[in-house]
Every structure is written in structure tokens, then in C-alpha cells.
mmCIF file of C-alpha atoms and ligand atoms in Angstrom:
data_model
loop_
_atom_site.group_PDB
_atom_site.id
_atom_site.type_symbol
_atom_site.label_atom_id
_atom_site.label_comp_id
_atom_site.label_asym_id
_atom_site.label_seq_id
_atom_site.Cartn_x
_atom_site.Cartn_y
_atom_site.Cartn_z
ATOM 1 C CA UNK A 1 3.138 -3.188 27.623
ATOM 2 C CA UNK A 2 0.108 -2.398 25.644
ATOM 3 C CA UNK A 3 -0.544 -4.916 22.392
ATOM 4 C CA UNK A 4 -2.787 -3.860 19.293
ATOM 5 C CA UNK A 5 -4.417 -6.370 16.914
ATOM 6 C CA UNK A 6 -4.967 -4.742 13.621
ATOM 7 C CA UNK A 7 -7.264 -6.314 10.842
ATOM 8 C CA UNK A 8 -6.548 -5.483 7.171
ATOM 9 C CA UNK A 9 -9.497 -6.175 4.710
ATOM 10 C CA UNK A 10 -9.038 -3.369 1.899
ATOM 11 C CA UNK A 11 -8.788 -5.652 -0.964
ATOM 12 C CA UNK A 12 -7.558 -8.332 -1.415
ATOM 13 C CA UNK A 13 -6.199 -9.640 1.384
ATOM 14 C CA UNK A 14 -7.362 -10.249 4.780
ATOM 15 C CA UNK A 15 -4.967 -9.994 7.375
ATOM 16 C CA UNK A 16 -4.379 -9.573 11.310
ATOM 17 C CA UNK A 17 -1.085 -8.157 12.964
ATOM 18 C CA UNK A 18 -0.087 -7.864 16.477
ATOM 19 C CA UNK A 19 1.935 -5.397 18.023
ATOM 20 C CA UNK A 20 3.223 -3.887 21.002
ATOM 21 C CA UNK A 21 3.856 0.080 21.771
ATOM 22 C CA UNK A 22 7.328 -0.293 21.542
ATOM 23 C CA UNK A 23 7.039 -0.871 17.617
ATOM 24 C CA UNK A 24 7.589 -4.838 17.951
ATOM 25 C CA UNK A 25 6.095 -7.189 15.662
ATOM 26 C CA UNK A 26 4.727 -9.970 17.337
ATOM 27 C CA UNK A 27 2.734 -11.802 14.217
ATOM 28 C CA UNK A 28 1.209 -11.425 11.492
ATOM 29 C CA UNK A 29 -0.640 -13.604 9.204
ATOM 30 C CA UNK A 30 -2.980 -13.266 6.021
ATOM 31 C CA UNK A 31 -5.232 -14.727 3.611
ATOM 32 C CA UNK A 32 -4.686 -13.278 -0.129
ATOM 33 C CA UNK A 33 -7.842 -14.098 -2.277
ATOM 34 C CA UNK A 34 -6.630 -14.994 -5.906
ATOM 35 C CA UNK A 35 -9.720 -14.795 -8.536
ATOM 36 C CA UNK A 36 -9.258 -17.796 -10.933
ATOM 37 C CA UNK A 37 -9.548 -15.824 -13.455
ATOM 38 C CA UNK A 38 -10.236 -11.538 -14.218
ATOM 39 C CA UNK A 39 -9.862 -8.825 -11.250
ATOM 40 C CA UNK A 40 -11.186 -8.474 -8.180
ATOM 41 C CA UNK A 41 -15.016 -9.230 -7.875
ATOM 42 C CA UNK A 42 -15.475 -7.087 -4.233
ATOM 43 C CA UNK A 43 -18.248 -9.261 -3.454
ATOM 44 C CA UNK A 44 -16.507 -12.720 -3.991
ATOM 45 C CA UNK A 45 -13.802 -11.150 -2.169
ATOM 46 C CA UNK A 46 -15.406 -10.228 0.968
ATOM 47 C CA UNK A 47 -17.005 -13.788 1.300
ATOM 48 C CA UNK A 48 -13.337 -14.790 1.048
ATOM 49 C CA UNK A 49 -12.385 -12.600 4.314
ATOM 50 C CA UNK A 50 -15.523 -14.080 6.107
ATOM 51 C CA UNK A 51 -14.297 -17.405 5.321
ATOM 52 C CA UNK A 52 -10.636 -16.783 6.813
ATOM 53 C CA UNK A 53 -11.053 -14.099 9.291
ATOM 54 C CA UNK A 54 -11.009 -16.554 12.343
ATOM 55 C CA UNK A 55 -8.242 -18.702 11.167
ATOM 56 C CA UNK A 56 -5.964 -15.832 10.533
ATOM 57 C CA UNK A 57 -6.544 -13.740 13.354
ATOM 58 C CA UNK A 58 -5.983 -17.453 15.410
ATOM 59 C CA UNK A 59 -2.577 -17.471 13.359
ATOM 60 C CA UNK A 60 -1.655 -13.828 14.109
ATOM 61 C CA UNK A 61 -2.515 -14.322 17.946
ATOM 62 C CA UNK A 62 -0.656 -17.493 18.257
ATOM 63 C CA UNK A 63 2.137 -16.197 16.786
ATOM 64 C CA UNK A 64 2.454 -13.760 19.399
ATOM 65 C CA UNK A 65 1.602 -15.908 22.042
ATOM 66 C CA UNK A 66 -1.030 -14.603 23.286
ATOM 67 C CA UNK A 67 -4.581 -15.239 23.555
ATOM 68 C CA UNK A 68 -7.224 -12.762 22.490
ATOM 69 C CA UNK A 69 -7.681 -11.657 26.336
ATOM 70 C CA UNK A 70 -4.053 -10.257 25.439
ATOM 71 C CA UNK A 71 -5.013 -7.659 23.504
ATOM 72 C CA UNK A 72 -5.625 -3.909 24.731
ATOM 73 C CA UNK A 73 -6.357 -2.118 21.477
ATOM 74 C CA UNK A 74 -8.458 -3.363 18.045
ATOM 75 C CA UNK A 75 -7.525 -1.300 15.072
ATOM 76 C CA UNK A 76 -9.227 -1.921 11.833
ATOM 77 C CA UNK A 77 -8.648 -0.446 8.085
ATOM 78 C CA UNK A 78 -11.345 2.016 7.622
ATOM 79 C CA UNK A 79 -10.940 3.140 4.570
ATOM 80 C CA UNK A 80 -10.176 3.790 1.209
ATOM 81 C CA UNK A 81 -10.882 0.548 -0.513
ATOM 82 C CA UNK A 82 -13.884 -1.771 -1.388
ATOM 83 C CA UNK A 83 -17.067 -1.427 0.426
ATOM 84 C CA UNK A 84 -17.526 -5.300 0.672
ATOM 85 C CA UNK A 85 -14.168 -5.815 2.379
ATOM 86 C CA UNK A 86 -13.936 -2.972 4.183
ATOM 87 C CA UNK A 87 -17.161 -3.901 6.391
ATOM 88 C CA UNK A 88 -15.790 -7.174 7.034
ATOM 89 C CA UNK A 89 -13.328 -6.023 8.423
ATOM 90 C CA UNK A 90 -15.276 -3.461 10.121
ATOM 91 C CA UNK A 91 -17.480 -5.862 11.927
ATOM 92 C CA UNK A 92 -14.862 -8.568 12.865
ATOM 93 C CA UNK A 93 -13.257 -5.229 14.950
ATOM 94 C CA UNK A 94 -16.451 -3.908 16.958
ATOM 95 C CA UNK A 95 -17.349 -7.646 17.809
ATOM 96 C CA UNK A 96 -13.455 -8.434 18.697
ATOM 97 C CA UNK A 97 -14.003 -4.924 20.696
ATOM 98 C CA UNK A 98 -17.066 -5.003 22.105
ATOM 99 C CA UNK A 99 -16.379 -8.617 23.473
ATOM 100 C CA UNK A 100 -13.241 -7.763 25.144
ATOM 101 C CA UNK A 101 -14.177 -4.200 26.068
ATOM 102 C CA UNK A 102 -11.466 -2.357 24.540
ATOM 103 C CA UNK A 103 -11.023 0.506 22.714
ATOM 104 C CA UNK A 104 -11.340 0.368 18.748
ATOM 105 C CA UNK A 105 -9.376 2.400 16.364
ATOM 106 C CA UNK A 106 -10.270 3.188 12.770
ATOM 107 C CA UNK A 107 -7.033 3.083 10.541
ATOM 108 C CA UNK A 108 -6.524 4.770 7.104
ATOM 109 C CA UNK A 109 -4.828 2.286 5.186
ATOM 110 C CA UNK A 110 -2.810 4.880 2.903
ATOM 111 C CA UNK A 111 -1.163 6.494 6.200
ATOM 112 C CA UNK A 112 -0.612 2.924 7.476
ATOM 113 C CA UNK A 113 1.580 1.944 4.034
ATOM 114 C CA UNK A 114 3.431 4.764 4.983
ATOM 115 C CA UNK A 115 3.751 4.859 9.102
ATOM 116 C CA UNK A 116 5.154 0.842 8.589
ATOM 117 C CA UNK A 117 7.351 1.734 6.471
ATOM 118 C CA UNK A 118 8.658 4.315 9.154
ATOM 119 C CA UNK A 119 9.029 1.842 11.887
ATOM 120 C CA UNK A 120 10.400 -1.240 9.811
ATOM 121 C CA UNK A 121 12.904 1.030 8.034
ATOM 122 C CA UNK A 122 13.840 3.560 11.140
ATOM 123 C CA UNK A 123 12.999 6.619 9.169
ATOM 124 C CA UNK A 124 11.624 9.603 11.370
ATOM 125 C CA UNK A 125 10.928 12.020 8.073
ATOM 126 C CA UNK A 126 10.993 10.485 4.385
ATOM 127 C CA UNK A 127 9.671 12.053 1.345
ATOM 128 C CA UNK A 128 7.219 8.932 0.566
ATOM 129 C CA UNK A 129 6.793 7.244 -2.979
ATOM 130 C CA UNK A 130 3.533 4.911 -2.231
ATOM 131 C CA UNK A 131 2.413 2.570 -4.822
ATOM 132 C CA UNK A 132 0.190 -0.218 -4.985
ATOM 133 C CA UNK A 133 -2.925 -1.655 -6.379
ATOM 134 C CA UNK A 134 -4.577 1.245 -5.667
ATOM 135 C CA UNK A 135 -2.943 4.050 -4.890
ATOM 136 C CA UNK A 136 0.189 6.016 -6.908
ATOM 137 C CA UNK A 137 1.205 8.969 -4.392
ATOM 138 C CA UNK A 138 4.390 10.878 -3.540
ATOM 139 C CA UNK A 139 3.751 13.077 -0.021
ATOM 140 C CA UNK A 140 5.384 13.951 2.652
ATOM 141 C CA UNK A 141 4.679 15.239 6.036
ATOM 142 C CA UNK A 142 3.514 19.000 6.141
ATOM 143 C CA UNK A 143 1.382 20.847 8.517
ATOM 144 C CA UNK A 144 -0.253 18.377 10.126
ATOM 145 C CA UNK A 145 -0.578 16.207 7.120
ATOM 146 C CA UNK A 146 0.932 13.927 4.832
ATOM 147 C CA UNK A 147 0.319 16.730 1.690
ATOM 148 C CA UNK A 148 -0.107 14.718 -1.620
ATOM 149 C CA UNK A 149 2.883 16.348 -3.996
ATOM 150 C CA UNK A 150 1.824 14.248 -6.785
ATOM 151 C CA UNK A 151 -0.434 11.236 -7.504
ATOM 152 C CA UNK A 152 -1.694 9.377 -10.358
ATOM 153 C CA UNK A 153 -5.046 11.449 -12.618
ATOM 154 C CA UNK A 154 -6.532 7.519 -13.749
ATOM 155 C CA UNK A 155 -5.409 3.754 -12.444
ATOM 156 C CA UNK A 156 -2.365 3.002 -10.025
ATOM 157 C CA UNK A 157 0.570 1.498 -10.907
ATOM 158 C CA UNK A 158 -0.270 -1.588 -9.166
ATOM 159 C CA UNK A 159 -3.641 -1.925 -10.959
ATOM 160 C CA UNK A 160 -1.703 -0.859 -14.567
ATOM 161 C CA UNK A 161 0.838 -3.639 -14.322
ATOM 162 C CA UNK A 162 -2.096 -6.574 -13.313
ATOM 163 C CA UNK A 163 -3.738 -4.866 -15.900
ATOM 164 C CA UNK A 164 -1.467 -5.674 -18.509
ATOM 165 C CA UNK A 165 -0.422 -8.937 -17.163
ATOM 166 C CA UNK A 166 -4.569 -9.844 -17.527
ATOM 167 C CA UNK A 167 -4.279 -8.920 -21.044
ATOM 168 C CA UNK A 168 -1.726 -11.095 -21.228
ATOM 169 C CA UNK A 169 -3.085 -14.001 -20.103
ATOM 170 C CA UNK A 170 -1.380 -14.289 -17.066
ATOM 171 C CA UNK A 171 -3.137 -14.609 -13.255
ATOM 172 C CA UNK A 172 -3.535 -11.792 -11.244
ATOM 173 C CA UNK A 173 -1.312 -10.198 -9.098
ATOM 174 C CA UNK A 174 0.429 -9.558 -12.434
ATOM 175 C CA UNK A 175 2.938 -7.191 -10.820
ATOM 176 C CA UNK A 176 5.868 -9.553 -10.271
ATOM 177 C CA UNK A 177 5.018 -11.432 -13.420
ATOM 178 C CA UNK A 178 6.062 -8.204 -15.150
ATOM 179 C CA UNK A 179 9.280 -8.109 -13.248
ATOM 180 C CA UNK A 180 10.202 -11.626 -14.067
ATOM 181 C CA UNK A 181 9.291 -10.874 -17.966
ATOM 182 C CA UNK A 182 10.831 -7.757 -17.768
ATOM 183 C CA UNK A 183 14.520 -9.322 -16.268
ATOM 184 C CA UNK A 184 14.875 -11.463 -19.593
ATOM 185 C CA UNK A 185 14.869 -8.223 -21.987
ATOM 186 C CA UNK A 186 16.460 -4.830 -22.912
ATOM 187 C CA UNK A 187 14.797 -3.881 -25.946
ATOM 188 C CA UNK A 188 13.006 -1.196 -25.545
ATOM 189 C CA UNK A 189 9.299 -0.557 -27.486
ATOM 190 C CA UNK A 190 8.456 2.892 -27.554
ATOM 191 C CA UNK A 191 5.467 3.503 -25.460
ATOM 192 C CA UNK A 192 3.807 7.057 -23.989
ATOM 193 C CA UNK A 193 5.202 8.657 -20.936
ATOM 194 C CA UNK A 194 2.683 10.898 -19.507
ATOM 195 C CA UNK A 195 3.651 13.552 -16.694
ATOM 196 C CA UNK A 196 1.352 16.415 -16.605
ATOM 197 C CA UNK A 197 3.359 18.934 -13.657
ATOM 198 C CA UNK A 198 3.392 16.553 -10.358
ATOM 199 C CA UNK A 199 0.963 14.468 -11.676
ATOM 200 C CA UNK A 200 1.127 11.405 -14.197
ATOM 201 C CA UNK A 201 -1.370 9.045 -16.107
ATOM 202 C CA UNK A 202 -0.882 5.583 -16.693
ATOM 203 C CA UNK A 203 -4.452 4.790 -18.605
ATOM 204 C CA UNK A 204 -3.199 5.705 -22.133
ATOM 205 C CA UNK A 205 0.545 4.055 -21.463
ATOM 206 C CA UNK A 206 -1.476 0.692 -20.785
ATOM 207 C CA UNK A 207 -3.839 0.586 -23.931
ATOM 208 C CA UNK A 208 -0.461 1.569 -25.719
ATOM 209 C CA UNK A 209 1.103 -1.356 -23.942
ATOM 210 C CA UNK A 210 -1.497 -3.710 -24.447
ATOM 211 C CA UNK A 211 -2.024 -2.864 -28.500
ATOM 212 C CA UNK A 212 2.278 -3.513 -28.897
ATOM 213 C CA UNK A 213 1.250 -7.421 -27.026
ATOM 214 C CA UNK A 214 0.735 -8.763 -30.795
ATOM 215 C CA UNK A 215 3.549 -7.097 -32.779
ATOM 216 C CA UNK A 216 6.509 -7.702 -30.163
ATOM 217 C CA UNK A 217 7.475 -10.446 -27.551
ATOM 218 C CA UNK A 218 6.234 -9.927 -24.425
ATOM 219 C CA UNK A 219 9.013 -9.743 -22.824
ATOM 220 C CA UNK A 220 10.040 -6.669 -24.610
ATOM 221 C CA UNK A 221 6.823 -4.950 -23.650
ATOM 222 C CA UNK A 222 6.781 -5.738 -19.825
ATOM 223 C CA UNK A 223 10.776 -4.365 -19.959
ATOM 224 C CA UNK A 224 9.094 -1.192 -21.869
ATOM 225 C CA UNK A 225 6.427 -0.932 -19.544
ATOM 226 C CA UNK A 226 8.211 -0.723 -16.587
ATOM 227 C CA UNK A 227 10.817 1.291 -17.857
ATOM 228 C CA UNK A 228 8.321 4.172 -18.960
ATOM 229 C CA UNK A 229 5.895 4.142 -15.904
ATOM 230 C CA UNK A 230 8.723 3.599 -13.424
ATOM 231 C CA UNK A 231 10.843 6.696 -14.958
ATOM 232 C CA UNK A 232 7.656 8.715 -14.215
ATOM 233 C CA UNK A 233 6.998 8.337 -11.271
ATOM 234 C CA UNK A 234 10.756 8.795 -10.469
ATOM 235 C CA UNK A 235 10.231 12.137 -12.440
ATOM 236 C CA UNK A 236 7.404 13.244 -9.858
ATOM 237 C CA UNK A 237 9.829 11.576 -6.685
ATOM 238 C CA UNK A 238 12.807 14.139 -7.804
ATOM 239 C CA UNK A 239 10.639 17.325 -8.052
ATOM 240 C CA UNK A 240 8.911 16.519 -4.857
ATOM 241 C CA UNK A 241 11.828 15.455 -3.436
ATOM 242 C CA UNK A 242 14.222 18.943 -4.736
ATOM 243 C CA UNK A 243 11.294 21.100 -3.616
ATOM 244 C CA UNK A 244 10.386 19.309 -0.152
ATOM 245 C CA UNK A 245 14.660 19.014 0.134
ATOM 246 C CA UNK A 246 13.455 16.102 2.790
ATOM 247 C CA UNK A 247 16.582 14.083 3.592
ATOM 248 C CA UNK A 248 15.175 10.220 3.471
ATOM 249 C CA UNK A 249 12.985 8.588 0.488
ATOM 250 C CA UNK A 250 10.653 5.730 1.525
ATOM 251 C CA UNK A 251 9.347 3.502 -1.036
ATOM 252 C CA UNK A 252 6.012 1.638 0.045
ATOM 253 C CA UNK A 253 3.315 0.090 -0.817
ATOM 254 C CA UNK A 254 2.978 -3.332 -2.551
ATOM 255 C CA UNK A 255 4.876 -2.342 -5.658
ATOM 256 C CA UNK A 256 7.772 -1.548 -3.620
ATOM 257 C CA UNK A 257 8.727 -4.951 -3.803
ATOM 258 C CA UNK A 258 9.785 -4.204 -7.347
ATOM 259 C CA UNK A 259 13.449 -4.389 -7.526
ATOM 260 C CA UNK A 260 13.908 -2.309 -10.732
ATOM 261 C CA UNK A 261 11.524 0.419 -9.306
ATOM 262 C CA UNK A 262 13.547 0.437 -5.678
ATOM 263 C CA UNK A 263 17.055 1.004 -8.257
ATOM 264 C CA UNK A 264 15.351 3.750 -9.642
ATOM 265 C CA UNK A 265 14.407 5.548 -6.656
ATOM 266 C CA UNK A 266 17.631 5.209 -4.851
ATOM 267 C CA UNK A 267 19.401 6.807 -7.947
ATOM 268 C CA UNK A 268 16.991 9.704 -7.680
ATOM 269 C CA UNK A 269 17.518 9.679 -4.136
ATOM 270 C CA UNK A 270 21.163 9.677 -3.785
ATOM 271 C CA UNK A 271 21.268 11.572 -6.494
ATOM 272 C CA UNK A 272 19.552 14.587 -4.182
ATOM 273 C CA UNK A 273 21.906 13.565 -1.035
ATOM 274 C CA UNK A 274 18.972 11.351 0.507
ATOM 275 C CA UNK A 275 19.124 8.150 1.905
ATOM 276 C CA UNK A 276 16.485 5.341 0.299
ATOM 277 C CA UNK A 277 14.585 3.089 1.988
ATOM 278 C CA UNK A 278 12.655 0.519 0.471
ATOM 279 C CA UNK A 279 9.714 -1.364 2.946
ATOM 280 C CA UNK A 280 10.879 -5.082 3.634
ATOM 281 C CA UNK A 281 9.198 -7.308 0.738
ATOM 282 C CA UNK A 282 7.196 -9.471 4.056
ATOM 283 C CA UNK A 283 5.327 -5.404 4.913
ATOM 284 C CA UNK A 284 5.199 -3.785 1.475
ATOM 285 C CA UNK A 285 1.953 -5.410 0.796
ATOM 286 C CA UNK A 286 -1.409 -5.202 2.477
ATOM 287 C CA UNK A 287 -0.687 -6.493 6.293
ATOM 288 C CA UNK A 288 -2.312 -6.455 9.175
ATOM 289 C CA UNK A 289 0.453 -5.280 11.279
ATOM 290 C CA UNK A 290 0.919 -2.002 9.595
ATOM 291 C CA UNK A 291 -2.954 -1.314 11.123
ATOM 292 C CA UNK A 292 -2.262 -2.325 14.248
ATOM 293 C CA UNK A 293 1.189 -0.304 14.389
ATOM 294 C CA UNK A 294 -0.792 2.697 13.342
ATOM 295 C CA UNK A 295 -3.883 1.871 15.471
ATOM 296 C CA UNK A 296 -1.197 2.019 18.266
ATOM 297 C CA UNK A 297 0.391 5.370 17.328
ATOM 298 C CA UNK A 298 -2.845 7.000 17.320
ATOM 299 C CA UNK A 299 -4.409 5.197 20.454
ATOM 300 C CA UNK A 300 -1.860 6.553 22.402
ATOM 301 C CA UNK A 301 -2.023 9.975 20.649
ATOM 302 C CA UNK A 302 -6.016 10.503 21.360
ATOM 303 C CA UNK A 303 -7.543 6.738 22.155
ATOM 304 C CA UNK A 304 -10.242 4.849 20.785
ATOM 305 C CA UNK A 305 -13.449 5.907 18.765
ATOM 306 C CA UNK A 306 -16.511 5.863 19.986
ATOM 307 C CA UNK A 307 -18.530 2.398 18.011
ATOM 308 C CA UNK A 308 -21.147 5.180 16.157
ATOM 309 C CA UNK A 309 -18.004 6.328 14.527
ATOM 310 C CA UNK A 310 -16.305 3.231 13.164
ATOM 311 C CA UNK A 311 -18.223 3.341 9.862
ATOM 312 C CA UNK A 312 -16.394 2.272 6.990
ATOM 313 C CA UNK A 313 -15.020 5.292 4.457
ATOM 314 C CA UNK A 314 -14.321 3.956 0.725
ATOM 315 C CA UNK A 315 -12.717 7.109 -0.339
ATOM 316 C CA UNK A 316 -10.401 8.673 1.964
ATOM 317 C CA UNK A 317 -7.406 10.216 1.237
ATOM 318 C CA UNK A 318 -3.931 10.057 2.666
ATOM 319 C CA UNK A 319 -4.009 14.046 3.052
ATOM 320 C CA UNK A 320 -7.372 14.332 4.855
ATOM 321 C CA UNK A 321 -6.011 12.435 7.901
ATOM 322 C CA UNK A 322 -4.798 14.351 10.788
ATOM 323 C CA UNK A 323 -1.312 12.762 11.256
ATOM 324 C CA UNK A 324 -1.853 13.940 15.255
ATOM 325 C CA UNK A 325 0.934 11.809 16.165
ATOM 326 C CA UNK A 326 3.619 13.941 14.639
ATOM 327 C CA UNK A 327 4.743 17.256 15.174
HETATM 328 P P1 ATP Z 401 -3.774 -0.343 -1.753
HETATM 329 O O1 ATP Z 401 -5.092 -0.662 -1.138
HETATM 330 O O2 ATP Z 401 -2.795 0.184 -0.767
HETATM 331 O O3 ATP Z 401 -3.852 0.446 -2.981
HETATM 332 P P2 ATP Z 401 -3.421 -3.020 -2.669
HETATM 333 O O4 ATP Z 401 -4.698 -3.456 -2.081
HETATM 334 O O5 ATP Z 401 -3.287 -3.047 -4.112
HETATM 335 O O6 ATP Z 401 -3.047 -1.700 -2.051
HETATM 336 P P3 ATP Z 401 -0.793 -4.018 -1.982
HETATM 337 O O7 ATP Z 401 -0.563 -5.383 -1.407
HETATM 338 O O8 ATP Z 401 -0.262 -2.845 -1.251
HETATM 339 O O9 ATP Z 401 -2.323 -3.979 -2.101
HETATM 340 O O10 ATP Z 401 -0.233 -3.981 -3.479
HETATM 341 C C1 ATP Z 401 -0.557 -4.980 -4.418
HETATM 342 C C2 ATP Z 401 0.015 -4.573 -5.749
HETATM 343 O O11 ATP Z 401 1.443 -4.737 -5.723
HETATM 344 C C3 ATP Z 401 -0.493 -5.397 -6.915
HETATM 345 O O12 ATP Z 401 -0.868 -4.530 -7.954
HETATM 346 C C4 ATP Z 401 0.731 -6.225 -7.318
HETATM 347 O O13 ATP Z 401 0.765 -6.564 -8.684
HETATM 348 C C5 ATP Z 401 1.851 -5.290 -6.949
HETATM 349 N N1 ATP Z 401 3.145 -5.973 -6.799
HETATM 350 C C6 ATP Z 401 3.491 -6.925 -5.915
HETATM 351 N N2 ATP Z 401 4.754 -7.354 -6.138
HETATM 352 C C7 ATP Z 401 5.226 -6.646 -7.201
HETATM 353 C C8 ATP Z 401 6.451 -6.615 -7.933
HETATM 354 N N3 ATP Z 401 7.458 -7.412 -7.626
HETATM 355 N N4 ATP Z 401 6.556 -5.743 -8.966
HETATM 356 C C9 ATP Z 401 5.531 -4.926 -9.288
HETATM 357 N N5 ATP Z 401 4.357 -4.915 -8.655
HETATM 358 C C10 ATP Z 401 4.192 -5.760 -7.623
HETATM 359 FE FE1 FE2 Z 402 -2.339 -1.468 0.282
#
């Protein structure tokens, strides 16, 4: 049996995972950084993951019973995400490598969203509807890749709803603040739905949004809100999904956890004769077992990196990954 410990340090949250080739999770535990007040300062954040790192990778190992001398494989989150985070991340793998003289994998976090959601929901070939913080993408697996069929032109969904929940007063993450608003009403305030062919915008929806706060309860606007941005992206799902004619929808990423987003999806889905699949609420977020799960998928594929190579990447996108494991 060979194990991987994966580290997560994107954004927010600093995470480790364990897991062994045969898709098990053995543990996982994380550290979420919650800024008393505002977004996400990078800097602040990454002191947070500096803080925690030890304790949680402690909590992640003795979860799965082993000791560090366990592990055969470090994979780390390479990219896309904050430059702060990203290199603590970064560093806590080469030393965790380098000490243990093991190989060290560099992980895009975008294609581990969607290769978790693959193992944890048994899906070989989904059409993929990622949203989270930072990222709004519908792909699938083409040629090598997973091909970007549409994808948000401004801010992610994610990033939109704590957006408007900031506005609001209320603490980020504001995403399932907005749910729990949005349960109590059915009135609906119009807002602007922008599609523009596979791809949407969400910029102009949340100054609309935000400008309705003082005229209507708030309630009413977070039930708007996610009724306008969710039916758009379920727009760009159903094209993608009619033209790919792919067979299983996967909805990941932390917004999946959403349970008036995962109804909309599985109409579109079943709608098209697909089966939907939503990511279990504990791996929709930011984990550090989805990196090590995809650390071990491509360690066995082609190995480890050399250390010159395990700089961090900021901006890398899901479709310029070679998915090498897949044919
Ligand atoms: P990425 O780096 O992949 O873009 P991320 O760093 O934002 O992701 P995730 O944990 O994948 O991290 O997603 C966090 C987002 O999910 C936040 O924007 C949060 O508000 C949102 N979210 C969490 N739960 C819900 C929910 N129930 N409804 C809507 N949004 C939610
Ligand atoms: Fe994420």
C-alpha cells in the first residue's frame, strides 16, 4: 500500500489529507481562517497556515494512524490561488519531502475539486459544474484535458454570494448565510441575468443585488440572488452538457454544498438522461485529501517532481493541466 499526504493552502483554509492508492480516506483535518471582519487579507491568511500547519497535519496523520515515517508520497496545491498561501504550503511539502526522502507532487487545485469528486461519488466521466470562491467552470474531459465549456468573464459564484453577504453585514463565508436567508422567502426581486454564449457574469448581478439591500428585505434578495445566478449557470451546465451528451453531472467545489443549486442541476441533468452527483458536503470545500488523492493519481501515472520544479503557480488553469492519468 502506498499512502499520500496532501497539504491544501489555496485560500483560506489550510488542510492535510491522507490517502492510500486504493482511493481510501484515511484523515483529514483543516484549519479555516475566518477574518473578523472584510475578505481575505492573503497575508494575514498565510500567517494563519504557519500557525496551524503542524497541528493539522498531526491531526490528519493521527487520524490515519500513522506516523509521518508512514507516508510514501507529499502532494501539495500548487496553484491557482494566493501567493502568500500557496508558498506555505509549498514549503511545509519540500521540508515534509526532503526530510523523509520521498517524492513530492505539485497538485492543481481546480483538477483536484474535480478528481475528488470522482472518487467520493464513483463517477468515471461527468460533465463537471465547479464552483467555489474562486472559480465558476463547467468542463469536461477532452483530449487530454479537462476543456473549459464555460466559465465565469468577472468574480465566482462563491466570491459573489460572500460578496453580498459582506454588504450585508454578515461574516464571511457568506455562502450558506444566503441559503439560510434565501429558505425563508419566495418573492422574487427582479435582478440581471447575464449569459453571454457559454459564458456568464456575475459582477453587474451583485451591484444590482446589493443596490435592492435598502428597498426590500433581505431575505427576498438572497432568494433573488440565488435564483438568478444559479439559473445561469444551470443555463451554461445544459448546453455543455447537450453538446458534450456526457452521461453523469458532477457538482463540486465549495458551493456545491448549496442545496438549491444541487436541485437545480439534477433537474438539468435528468432532464438530459444523466445521472447527478453532488460532492459530499465534508469534500466540497477546500481539503487536503482531494490533493493527496490527486497527488496519488498522478504519482503513479509519472512520479514525483524534481524540488527546482515545485514553485508555486497563482494562475493556472484547470485546462492547461495534462490530465495524464486518463485516457
Ligand atoms: P477555490 O480555490 O477552489 O476557488 P475556495 O478557496 O473558495 O475555492 P471552497 O472551500 O472550495 O474554497 O469554496 C468556498 C466557497 O463556498 C465560499 O465562497 C462559500 O461561501 C461557498 N459556500 C460554502 N457553503 C455554501 C452554501 N451552502 N451555499 C453557497 N455557497 C457556499
Ligand atoms: Fe477550492
Amino acid at each position: 500500500m502506498t499512502t499520500c499526504l496532501g497539504l491544501e493552502s489555496t485560500a483560506h483554509t489550510l488542510s492535510a489529507g491522507v490517502v492510500d492508492d486504493a482511493g481510501s480516506i484515511l484523515g483529514v483535518a483543516s484549519d479555516t481562517y475566518v477574518p473578523d471582519e472584510g475578505g481575505l487579507h492573503p497575508l494575514k491568511t498565510s500567517i494563519h497556515h504557519v500557525d496551524c500547519f503542524q497541528s493539522v497535519v498531526e491531526r490528519a496523520l493521527g487520524q490515519a494512524g500513522t506516523a509521518l515515517a508512514g507516508i510514501d508520497v507529499v502532494a501539495f496545491s500548487q496553484g491557482p490561488g494566493l501567493g502568500p498561501c500557496l508558498r506555505v504550503g509549498a514549503s511545509v511539502a519540500r521540508a515534509l519531502a526532503t526530510f523523509l526522502g520521498v517524492p513530492i507532487v505539485g497538485v492543481n487545485h481546480c483538477v483536484a475539486h474535480v478528481e475528488i469528486g470522482r472518487l467520493a461519488c464513483k463517477v468515471d466521466d461527468p460533465l463537471t459544474l465547479y464552483v467555489s470562491g474562486g472559480n465558476t467552470i463547467v468542463s469536461a474531459f477532452d483530449c487530454g484535458r479537462y476543456q473549459v465549456f464555460g466559465e465565469t468573464l468577472d468574480i465566482a459564484l462563491g466570491n459573489m454570494l460572500d460578496a453580498f453577504a459582506r454588504e450585508a453585514g454578515l461574516r464571511h463565508p457568506g455562502g450558506p448565510k444566503v441559503e439560510a436567508l434565501a429558505r425563508q422567502s419566495v418573492t422574487y426581486v427582479d435582478l440581471p441575468y447575464t449569459v453571454k454564449g457559454m459564458d456568464l457574469a456575475l459582477s453587474g448581478l451583485l451591484t444590482s443585488a446589493v443596490n435592492a439591500l435598502p428597498g426590500h428585505p433581505i431575505a427576498d434578495v438572497a432568494f433573488s440572488l440565488q435564483e438568478t445566478s444559479f439559473s445561469m449557470v444551470a443555463e451554461v451546465t445544459e448546453r455543455a452538457l447537450a453538446h458534450t451528451e456526457k452521461r453523469e453531472v458532477l457538482l463540486t467545489g465549495g458551493v456545491a454544498a448549496n442545496g438549491r443549486l444541487q436541485e437545480m442541476i439534477r433537474l438539468v441533468s435528468e432532464g438530459h438522461g444523466a445521472t447527478f452527483h453532488a460532492v459530499p458536503r465534508a469534500l466540497a470545500g477546500d481539503n487536503g485529501a482531494m490533493i493527496a488523492w490527486t497527488g496519488m493519481l498522478q504519482f503513479k501515472q509519472s512520479g514525483g517532481i524534481p524540488v527546482e520544479d515545485t514553485g508555486i503557480i497563482p494562475r493556472w488553469r484547470l485546462d492547461q493541466v495534462p490530465i495524464t492519468w486518463r485516457s
